[in-house]
Amino acid sequence: MKSWSNRAVRWLRVVHRDLGYLMVGICLVYGISGMMLNHMNGRDPAYKSTYRAVELPAGLDDGALAEAWRGTEGLPVLKNTMPIDERHTRLMLDGGLGVYDSDTGTVDYELHRKRQLIYWVNKLHYNRINGWSIMADLFAVSLIFFALSGIFMLKGKNGLAGRGKWFLLAGLLIPVCYVLFS
């Protein structure tokens, strides 16, 4: 007859394995979006930005600026203009922003195009979709279960009694040291 600890380890393995398979997609969502969000460098990875410039006549007022913009082929739709100061005017564009310099006639503008897959993955990561909190909580509980069940699944020299205790200690010390020495 199997001992209680052997039966418990067997069930830990079964649940760990099956829950692990179930959580693969969610692990990918959080892992991929987490890496993208960690390396944003001031830019939202859910959008691809392009930067351009166009030369218009210098010294235009808001009305003439709007007319000149709309009369130039290949430019995005102009929604509105707003003065920034005596020299500069902000252009609100369909999918972007621009700044007109009335002294030079130069309009520097940027356009932002949504990267749909990255956008939705990040929305899930930030928990900005109704009802996702339940899945996010289930995932968090699963991570806790994976961490704790993984400790007891191996026995002997590779388990907790052997070299596992050193990896466990190192894994606990990494965040502690980071907080203490940052």
JSON list of C-alpha atoms in Angstrom, two decimals:
[
{"chain": "A", "resi": 1, "resn": "MET", "atom": "CA", "xyz": [0.00, 0.00, 0.00]},
{"chain": "A", "resi": 2, "resn": "LYS", "atom": "CA", "xyz": [1.25, 3.46, -0.92]},
{"chain": "A", "resi": 3, "resn": "SER", "atom": "CA", "xyz": [2.05, 5.83, 1.89]},
{"chain": "A", "resi": 4, "resn": "TRP", "atom": "CA", "xyz": [0.16, 9.08, 2.35]},
{"chain": "A", "resi": 5, "resn": "SER", "atom": "CA", "xyz": [3.14, 11.16, 1.15]},
{"chain": "A", "resi": 6, "resn": "ASN", "atom": "CA", "xyz": [3.51, 9.10, -2.04]},
{"chain": "A", "resi": 7, "resn": "ARG", "atom": "CA", "xyz": [-0.20, 9.56, -2.85]},
{"chain": "A", "resi": 8, "resn": "ALA", "atom": "CA", "xyz": [0.05, 13.29, -2.11]},
{"chain": "A", "resi": 9, "resn": "VAL", "atom": "CA", "xyz": [3.10, 13.68, -4.36]},
{"chain": "A", "resi": 10, "resn": "ARG", "atom": "CA", "xyz": [1.33, 11.74, -7.11]},
{"chain": "A", "resi": 11, "resn": "TRP", "atom": "CA", "xyz": [-1.67, 14.11, -6.91]},
{"chain": "A", "resi": 12, "resn": "LEU", "atom": "CA", "xyz": [0.59, 17.15, -6.78]},
{"chain": "A", "resi": 13, "resn": "ARG", "atom": "CA", "xyz": [2.23, 15.96, -10.00]},
{"chain": "A", "resi": 14, "resn": "VAL", "atom": "CA", "xyz": [-1.11, 15.29, -11.72]},
{"chain": "A", "resi": 15, "resn": "VAL", "atom": "CA", "xyz": [-2.62, 18.66, -10.78]},
{"chain": "A", "resi": 16, "resn": "HIS", "atom": "CA", "xyz": [0.67, 20.49, -11.44]},
{"chain": "A", "resi": 17, "resn": "ARG", "atom": "CA", "xyz": [0.91, 18.92, -14.91]},
{"chain": "A", "resi": 18, "resn": "ASP", "atom": "CA", "xyz": [-2.72, 19.41, -15.96]},
{"chain": "A", "resi": 19, "resn": "LEU", "atom": "CA", "xyz": [-3.05, 22.91, -14.53]},
{"chain": "A", "resi": 20, "resn": "GLY", "atom": "CA", "xyz": [0.27, 23.73, -16.22]},
{"chain": "A", "resi": 21, "resn": "TYR", "atom": "CA", "xyz": [-1.11, 22.71, -19.60]},
{"chain": "A", "resi": 22, "resn": "LEU", "atom": "CA", "xyz": [-4.25, 24.74, -18.95]},
{"chain": "A", "resi": 23, "resn": "MET", "atom": "CA", "xyz": [-2.25, 27.86, -18.07]},
{"chain": "A", "resi": 24, "resn": "VAL", "atom": "CA", "xyz": [0.17, 27.83, -21.04]},
{"chain": "A", "resi": 25, "resn": "GLY", "atom": "CA", "xyz": [-1.80, 30.41, -23.02]},
{"chain": "A", "resi": 26, "resn": "ILE", "atom": "CA", "xyz": [-2.14, 32.72, -20.04]},
{"chain": "A", "resi": 27, "resn": "CYS", "atom": "CA", "xyz": [1.57, 32.32, -19.24]},
{"chain": "A", "resi": 28, "resn": "LEU", "atom": "CA", "xyz": [2.34, 33.43, -22.79]},
{"chain": "A", "resi": 29, "resn": "VAL", "atom": "CA", "xyz": [0.02, 36.45, -22.47]},
{"chain": "A", "resi": 30, "resn": "TYR", "atom": "CA", "xyz": [1.65, 37.63, -19.24]},
{"chain": "A", "resi": 31, "resn": "GLY", "atom": "CA", "xyz": [5.20, 36.69, -20.25]},
{"chain": "A", "resi": 32, "resn": "ILE", "atom": "CA", "xyz": [5.19, 38.32, -23.69]},
{"chain": "A", "resi": 33, "resn": "SER", "atom": "CA", "xyz": [3.31, 41.44, -22.63]},
{"chain": "A", "resi": 34, "resn": "GLY", "atom": "CA", "xyz": [5.45, 41.72, -19.49]},
{"chain": "A", "resi": 35, "resn": "MET", "atom": "CA", "xyz": [8.63, 41.79, -21.57]},
{"chain": "A", "resi": 36, "resn": "MET", "atom": "CA", "xyz": [7.17, 44.37, -23.93]},
{"chain": "A", "resi": 37, "resn": "LEU", "atom": "CA", "xyz": [6.01, 46.57, -21.06]},
{"chain": "A", "resi": 38, "resn": "ASN", "atom": "CA", "xyz": [9.40, 46.27, -19.32]},
{"chain": "A", "resi": 39, "resn": "HIS", "atom": "CA", "xyz": [11.15, 47.66, -22.40]},
{"chain": "A", "resi": 40, "resn": "MET", "atom": "CA", "xyz": [8.78, 50.42, -23.48]},
{"chain": "A", "resi": 41, "resn": "ASN", "atom": "CA", "xyz": [11.42, 53.16, -23.56]},
{"chain": "A", "resi": 42, "resn": "GLY", "atom": "CA", "xyz": [8.69, 55.76, -23.24]},
{"chain": "A", "resi": 43, "resn": "ARG", "atom": "CA", "xyz": [6.60, 54.31, -26.06]},
{"chain": "A", "resi": 44, "resn": "ASP", "atom": "CA", "xyz": [3.52, 52.13, -25.91]},
{"chain": "A", "resi": 45, "resn": "PRO", "atom": "CA", "xyz": [4.41, 48.85, -27.67]},
{"chain": "A", "resi": 46, "resn": "ALA", "atom": "CA", "xyz": [0.77, 48.44, -28.72]},
{"chain": "A", "resi": 47, "resn": "TYR", "atom": "CA", "xyz": [1.25, 51.22, -31.27]},
{"chain": "A", "resi": 48, "resn": "LYS", "atom": "CA", "xyz": [3.65, 51.62, -34.17]},
{"chain": "A", "resi": 49, "resn": "SER", "atom": "CA", "xyz": [4.66, 55.25, -34.52]},
{"chain": "A", "resi": 50, "resn": "THR", "atom": "CA", "xyz": [5.97, 56.90, -37.66]},
{"chain": "A", "resi": 51, "resn": "TYR", "atom": "CA", "xyz": [7.47, 60.38, -37.70]},
{"chain": "A", "resi": 52, "resn": "ARG", "atom": "CA", "xyz": [7.30, 62.66, -40.70]},
{"chain": "A", "resi": 53, "resn": "ALA", "atom": "CA", "xyz": [7.69, 66.29, -41.69]},
{"chain": "A", "resi": 54, "resn": "VAL", "atom": "CA", "xyz": [6.08, 68.36, -44.40]},
{"chain": "A", "resi": 55, "resn": "GLU", "atom": "CA", "xyz": [6.82, 71.90, -45.59]},
{"chain": "A", "resi": 56, "resn": "LEU", "atom": "CA", "xyz": [3.92, 74.33, -45.83]},
{"chain": "A", "resi": 57, "resn": "PRO", "atom": "CA", "xyz": [4.07, 78.08, -46.39]},
{"chain": "A", "resi": 58, "resn": "ALA", "atom": "CA", "xyz": [5.35, 80.04, -43.38]},
{"chain": "A", "resi": 59, "resn": "GLY", "atom": "CA", "xyz": [3.20, 82.50, -41.44]},
{"chain": "A", "resi": 60, "resn": "LEU", "atom": "CA", "xyz": [-0.20, 80.78, -41.87]},
{"chain": "A", "resi": 61, "resn": "ASP", "atom": "CA", "xyz": [-3.04, 81.46, -39.44]},
{"chain": "A", "resi": 62, "resn": "ASP", "atom": "CA", "xyz": [-5.26, 78.58, -38.26]},
{"chain": "A", "resi": 63, "resn": "GLY", "atom": "CA", "xyz": [-7.70, 78.80, -41.17]},
{"chain": "A", "resi": 64, "resn": "ALA", "atom": "CA", "xyz": [-5.00, 79.05, -43.83]},
{"chain": "A", "resi": 65, "resn": "LEU", "atom": "CA", "xyz": [-3.03, 76.27, -42.15]},
{"chain": "A", "resi": 66, "resn": "ALA", "atom": "CA", "xyz": [-6.07, 73.97, -42.25]},
{"chain": "A", "resi": 67, "resn": "GLU", "atom": "CA", "xyz": [-6.63, 74.84, -45.93]},
{"chain": "A", "resi": 68, "resn": "ALA", "atom": "CA", "xyz": [-2.98, 74.24, -46.84]},
{"chain": "A", "resi": 69, "resn": "TRP", "atom": "CA", "xyz": [-2.97, 70.93, -44.94]},
{"chain": "A", "resi": 70, "resn": "ARG", "atom": "CA", "xyz": [-6.12, 69.67, -46.61]},
{"chain": "A", "resi": 71, "resn": "GLY", "atom": "CA", "xyz": [-4.85, 70.80, -50.02]},
{"chain": "A", "resi": 72, "resn": "THR", "atom": "CA", "xyz": [-1.63, 68.76, -49.72]},
{"chain": "A", "resi": 73, "resn": "GLU", "atom": "CA", "xyz": [-1.99, 65.24, -51.05]},
{"chain": "A", "resi": 74, "resn": "GLY", "atom": "CA", "xyz": [-1.08, 62.18, -48.98]},
{"chain": "A", "resi": 75, "resn": "LEU", "atom": "CA", "xyz": [-1.50, 63.75, -45.54]},
{"chain": "A", "resi": 76, "resn": "PRO", "atom": "CA", "xyz": [-3.73, 62.32, -42.80]},
{"chain": "A", "resi": 77, "resn": "VAL", "atom": "CA", "xyz": [-7.08, 63.91, -42.02]},
{"chain": "A", "resi": 78, "resn": "LEU", "atom": "CA", "xyz": [-6.81, 67.10, -39.99]},
{"chain": "A", "resi": 79, "resn": "LYS", "atom": "CA", "xyz": [-9.37, 67.13, -37.17]},
{"chain": "A", "resi": 80, "resn": "ASN", "atom": "CA", "xyz": [-8.51, 70.35, -35.37]},
{"chain": "A", "resi": 81, "resn": "THR", "atom": "CA", "xyz": [-5.82, 72.97, -34.75]},
{"chain": "A", "resi": 82, "resn": "MET", "atom": "CA", "xyz": [-4.90, 74.55, -31.42]},
{"chain": "A", "resi": 83, "resn": "PRO", "atom": "CA", "xyz": [-2.41, 77.33, -30.76]},
{"chain": "A", "resi": 84, "resn": "ILE", "atom": "CA", "xyz": [0.53, 76.36, -28.54]},
{"chain": "A", "resi": 85, "resn": "ASP", "atom": "CA", "xyz": [2.22, 79.76, -28.48]},
{"chain": "A", "resi": 86, "resn": "GLU", "atom": "CA", "xyz": [2.67, 82.68, -30.92]},
{"chain": "A", "resi": 87, "resn": "ARG", "atom": "CA", "xyz": [4.93, 80.61, -33.16]},
{"chain": "A", "resi": 88, "resn": "HIS", "atom": "CA", "xyz": [3.56, 77.04, -32.92]},
{"chain": "A", "resi": 89, "resn": "THR", "atom": "CA", "xyz": [0.21, 75.39, -33.62]},
{"chain": "A", "resi": 90, "resn": "ARG", "atom": "CA", "xyz": [-0.77, 71.85, -32.63]},
{"chain": "A", "resi": 91, "resn": "LEU", "atom": "CA", "xyz": [-2.46, 69.78, -35.32]},
{"chain": "A", "resi": 92, "resn": "MET", "atom": "CA", "xyz": [-4.85, 67.08, -34.14]},
{"chain": "A", "resi": 93, "resn": "LEU", "atom": "CA", "xyz": [-4.71, 64.43, -36.84]},
{"chain": "A", "resi": 94, "resn": "ASP", "atom": "CA", "xyz": [-6.63, 61.26, -37.47]},
{"chain": "A", "resi": 95, "resn": "GLY", "atom": "CA", "xyz": [-4.27, 58.81, -35.73]},
{"chain": "A", "resi": 96, "resn": "GLY", "atom": "CA", "xyz": [-1.65, 61.31, -34.63]},
{"chain": "A", "resi": 97, "resn": "LEU", "atom": "CA", "xyz": [-0.41, 64.77, -33.73]},
{"chain": "A", "resi": 98, "resn": "GLY", "atom": "CA", "xyz": [1.64, 67.47, -35.39]},
{"chain": "A", "resi": 99, "resn": "VAL", "atom": "CA", "xyz": [3.24, 70.83, -34.65]},
{"chain": "A", "resi": 100, "resn": "TYR", "atom": "CA", "xyz": [3.36, 73.66, -37.17]},
{"chain": "A", "resi": 101, "resn": "ASP", "atom": "CA", "xyz": [6.18, 76.20, -36.88]},
{"chain": "A", "resi": 102, "resn": "SER", "atom": "CA", "xyz": [4.90, 79.42, -38.44]},
{"chain": "A", "resi": 103, "resn": "ASP", "atom": "CA", "xyz": [8.43, 80.87, -38.79]},
{"chain": "A", "resi": 104, "resn": "THR", "atom": "CA", "xyz": [9.66, 78.01, -41.01]},
{"chain": "A", "resi": 105, "resn": "GLY", "atom": "CA", "xyz": [6.43, 76.49, -42.33]},
{"chain": "A", "resi": 106, "resn": "THR", "atom": "CA", "xyz": [7.57, 73.05, -41.16]},
{"chain": "A", "resi": 107, "resn": "VAL", "atom": "CA", "xyz": [5.03, 70.61, -39.71]},
{"chain": "A", "resi": 108, "resn": "ASP", "atom": "CA", "xyz": [6.57, 67.76, -37.75]},
{"chain": "A", "resi": 109, "resn": "TYR", "atom": "CA", "xyz": [3.96, 65.10, -37.14]},
{"chain": "A", "resi": 110, "resn": "GLU", "atom": "CA", "xyz": [3.64, 61.57, -35.84]},
{"chain": "A", "resi": 111, "resn": "LEU", "atom": "CA", "xyz": [1.12, 58.90, -36.69]},
{"chain": "A", "resi": 112, "resn": "HIS", "atom": "CA", "xyz": [0.23, 55.98, -34.45]},
{"chain": "A", "resi": 113, "resn": "ARG", "atom": "CA", "xyz": [-1.13, 52.69, -35.78]},
{"chain": "A", "resi": 114, "resn": "LYS", "atom": "CA", "xyz": [-2.54, 50.14, -33.36]},
{"chain": "A", "resi": 115, "resn": "ARG", "atom": "CA", "xyz": [-0.88, 46.70, -33.32]},
{"chain": "A", "resi": 116, "resn": "GLN", "atom": "CA", "xyz": [-4.01, 44.70, -32.60]},
{"chain": "A", "resi": 117, "resn": "LEU", "atom": "CA", "xyz": [-2.49, 41.54, -31.08]},
{"chain": "A", "resi": 118, "resn": "ILE", "atom": "CA", "xyz": [-0.09, 43.44, -28.82]},
{"chain": "A", "resi": 119, "resn": "TYR", "atom": "CA", "xyz": [-2.88, 45.87, -27.88]},
{"chain": "A", "resi": 120, "resn": "TRP", "atom": "CA", "xyz": [-5.19, 43.06, -26.70]},
{"chain": "A", "resi": 121, "resn": "VAL", "atom": "CA", "xyz": [-2.41, 41.14, -24.92]},
{"chain": "A", "resi": 122, "resn": "ASN", "atom": "CA", "xyz": [-1.50, 44.31, -23.00]},
{"chain": "A", "resi": 123, "resn": "LYS", "atom": "CA", "xyz": [-5.17, 44.97, -22.16]},
{"chain": "A", "resi": 124, "resn": "LEU", "atom": "CA", "xyz": [-5.31, 41.49, -20.62]},
{"chain": "A", "resi": 125, "resn": "HIS", "atom": "CA", "xyz": [-2.05, 42.07, -18.76]},
{"chain": "A", "resi": 126, "resn": "TYR", "atom": "CA", "xyz": [-3.33, 45.36, -17.33]},
{"chain": "A", "resi": 127, "resn": "ASN", "atom": "CA", "xyz": [-6.66, 43.68, -16.46]},
{"chain": "A", "resi": 128, "resn": "ARG", "atom": "CA", "xyz": [-8.66, 46.22, -18.51]},
{"chain": "A", "resi": 129, "resn": "ILE", "atom": "CA", "xyz": [-11.23, 43.81, -19.91]},
{"chain": "A", "resi": 130, "resn": "ASN", "atom": "CA", "xyz": [-14.42, 43.20, -17.94]},
{"chain": "A", "resi": 131, "resn": "GLY", "atom": "CA", "xyz": [-14.46, 39.79, -16.29]},
{"chain": "A", "resi": 132, "resn": "TRP", "atom": "CA", "xyz": [-10.72, 39.15, -16.76]},
{"chain": "A", "resi": 133, "resn": "SER", "atom": "CA", "xyz": [-10.12, 39.61, -13.01]},
{"chain": "A", "resi": 134, "resn": "ILE", "atom": "CA", "xyz": [-11.45, 36.11, -12.38]},
{"chain": "A", "resi": 135, "resn": "MET", "atom": "CA", "xyz": [-8.95, 34.63, -14.85]},
{"chain": "A", "resi": 136, "resn": "ALA", "atom": "CA", "xyz": [-6.13, 36.80, -13.52]},
{"chain": "A", "resi": 137, "resn": "ASP", "atom": "CA", "xyz": [-6.87, 35.65, -9.96]},
{"chain": "A", "resi": 138, "resn": "LEU", "atom": "CA", "xyz": [-7.02, 32.00, -11.08]},
{"chain": "A", "resi": 139, "resn": "PHE", "atom": "CA", "xyz": [-3.66, 32.48, -12.78]},
{"chain": "A", "resi": 140, "resn": "ALA", "atom": "CA", "xyz": [-2.16, 34.06, -9.64]},
{"chain": "A", "resi": 141, "resn": "VAL", "atom": "CA", "xyz": [-3.43, 31.19, -7.48]},
{"chain": "A", "resi": 142, "resn": "SER", "atom": "CA", "xyz": [-2.05, 28.74, -10.05]},
{"chain": "A", "resi": 143, "resn": "LEU", "atom": "CA", "xyz": [1.38, 30.39, -9.87]},
{"chain": "A", "resi": 144, "resn": "ILE", "atom": "CA", "xyz": [1.35, 30.04, -6.09]},
{"chain": "A", "resi": 145, "resn": "PHE", "atom": "CA", "xyz": [0.32, 26.39, -6.46]},
{"chain": "A", "resi": 146, "resn": "PHE", "atom": "CA", "xyz": [3.07, 25.76, -9.05]},
{"chain": "A", "resi": 147, "resn": "ALA", "atom": "CA", "xyz": [5.67, 27.29, -6.75]},
{"chain": "A", "resi": 148, "resn": "LEU", "atom": "CA", "xyz": [4.60, 25.33, -3.70]},
{"chain": "A", "resi": 149, "resn": "SER", "atom": "CA", "xyz": [3.82, 22.00, -5.38]},
{"chain": "A", "resi": 150, "resn": "GLY", "atom": "CA", "xyz": [7.10, 22.12, -7.32]},
{"chain": "A", "resi": 151, "resn": "ILE", "atom": "CA", "xyz": [9.01, 22.20, -4.03]},
{"chain": "A", "resi": 152, "resn": "PHE", "atom": "CA", "xyz": [7.68, 18.79, -3.00]},
{"chain": "A", "resi": 153, "resn": "MET", "atom": "CA", "xyz": [7.60, 16.91, -6.30]},
{"chain": "A", "resi": 154, "resn": "LEU", "atom": "CA", "xyz": [11.24, 15.75, -6.33]},
{"chain": "A", "resi": 155, "resn": "LYS", "atom": "CA", "xyz": [12.88, 13.71, -3.62]},
{"chain": "A", "resi": 156, "resn": "GLY", "atom": "CA", "xyz": [16.47, 12.82, -2.87]},
{"chain": "A", "resi": 157, "resn": "LYS", "atom": "CA", "xyz": [19.59, 14.71, -3.93]},
{"chain": "A", "resi": 158, "resn": "ASN", "atom": "CA", "xyz": [17.73, 16.84, -6.52]},
{"chain": "A", "resi": 159, "resn": "GLY", "atom": "CA", "xyz": [14.77, 17.58, -4.23]},
{"chain": "A", "resi": 160, "resn": "LEU", "atom": "CA", "xyz": [14.23, 19.99, -1.37]},
{"chain": "A", "resi": 161, "resn": "ALA", "atom": "CA", "xyz": [16.40, 17.93, 0.99]},
{"chain": "A", "resi": 162, "resn": "GLY", "atom": "CA", "xyz": [19.30, 18.06, -1.48]},
{"chain": "A", "resi": 163, "resn": "ARG", "atom": "CA", "xyz": [20.34, 20.79, -3.89]},
{"chain": "A", "resi": 164, "resn": "GLY", "atom": "CA", "xyz": [16.78, 22.12, -4.16]},
{"chain": "A", "resi": 165, "resn": "LYS", "atom": "CA", "xyz": [17.08, 23.95, -0.84]},
{"chain": "A", "resi": 166, "resn": "TRP", "atom": "CA", "xyz": [19.93, 26.08, -2.23]},
{"chain": "A", "resi": 167, "resn": "PHE", "atom": "CA", "xyz": [17.96, 27.07, -5.32]},
{"chain": "A", "resi": 168, "resn": "LEU", "atom": "CA", "xyz": [14.93, 27.79, -3.13]},
{"chain": "A", "resi": 169, "resn": "LEU", "atom": "CA", "xyz": [17.04, 29.99, -0.86]},
{"chain": "A", "resi": 170, "resn": "ALA", "atom": "CA", "xyz": [18.57, 31.83, -3.84]},
{"chain": "A", "resi": 171, "resn": "GLY", "atom": "CA", "xyz": [15.11, 32.34, -5.35]},
{"chain": "A", "resi": 172, "resn": "LEU", "atom": "CA", "xyz": [13.87, 33.86, -2.11]},
{"chain": "A", "resi": 173, "resn": "LEU", "atom": "CA", "xyz": [16.95, 36.03, -1.65]},
{"chain": "A", "resi": 174, "resn": "ILE", "atom": "CA", "xyz": [16.89, 37.59, -5.14]},
{"chain": "A", "resi": 175, "resn": "PRO", "atom": "CA", "xyz": [13.79, 39.77, -4.57]},
{"chain": "A", "resi": 176, "resn": "VAL", "atom": "CA", "xyz": [14.78, 40.46, -0.94]},
{"chain": "A", "resi": 177, "resn": "CYS", "atom": "CA", "xyz": [18.23, 41.68, -1.98]},
{"chain": "A", "resi": 178, "resn": "TYR", "atom": "CA", "xyz": [16.80, 43.70, -4.83]},
{"chain": "A", "resi": 179, "resn": "VAL", "atom": "CA", "xyz": [14.48, 45.55, -2.44]},
{"chain": "A", "resi": 180, "resn": "LEU", "atom": "CA", "xyz": [17.17, 46.04, 0.20]},
{"chain": "A", "resi": 181, "resn": "PHE", "atom": "CA", "xyz": [19.91, 47.27, -2.16]},
{"chain": "A", "resi": 182, "resn": "SER", "atom": "CA", "xyz": [17.88, 49.32, -4.66]}
]
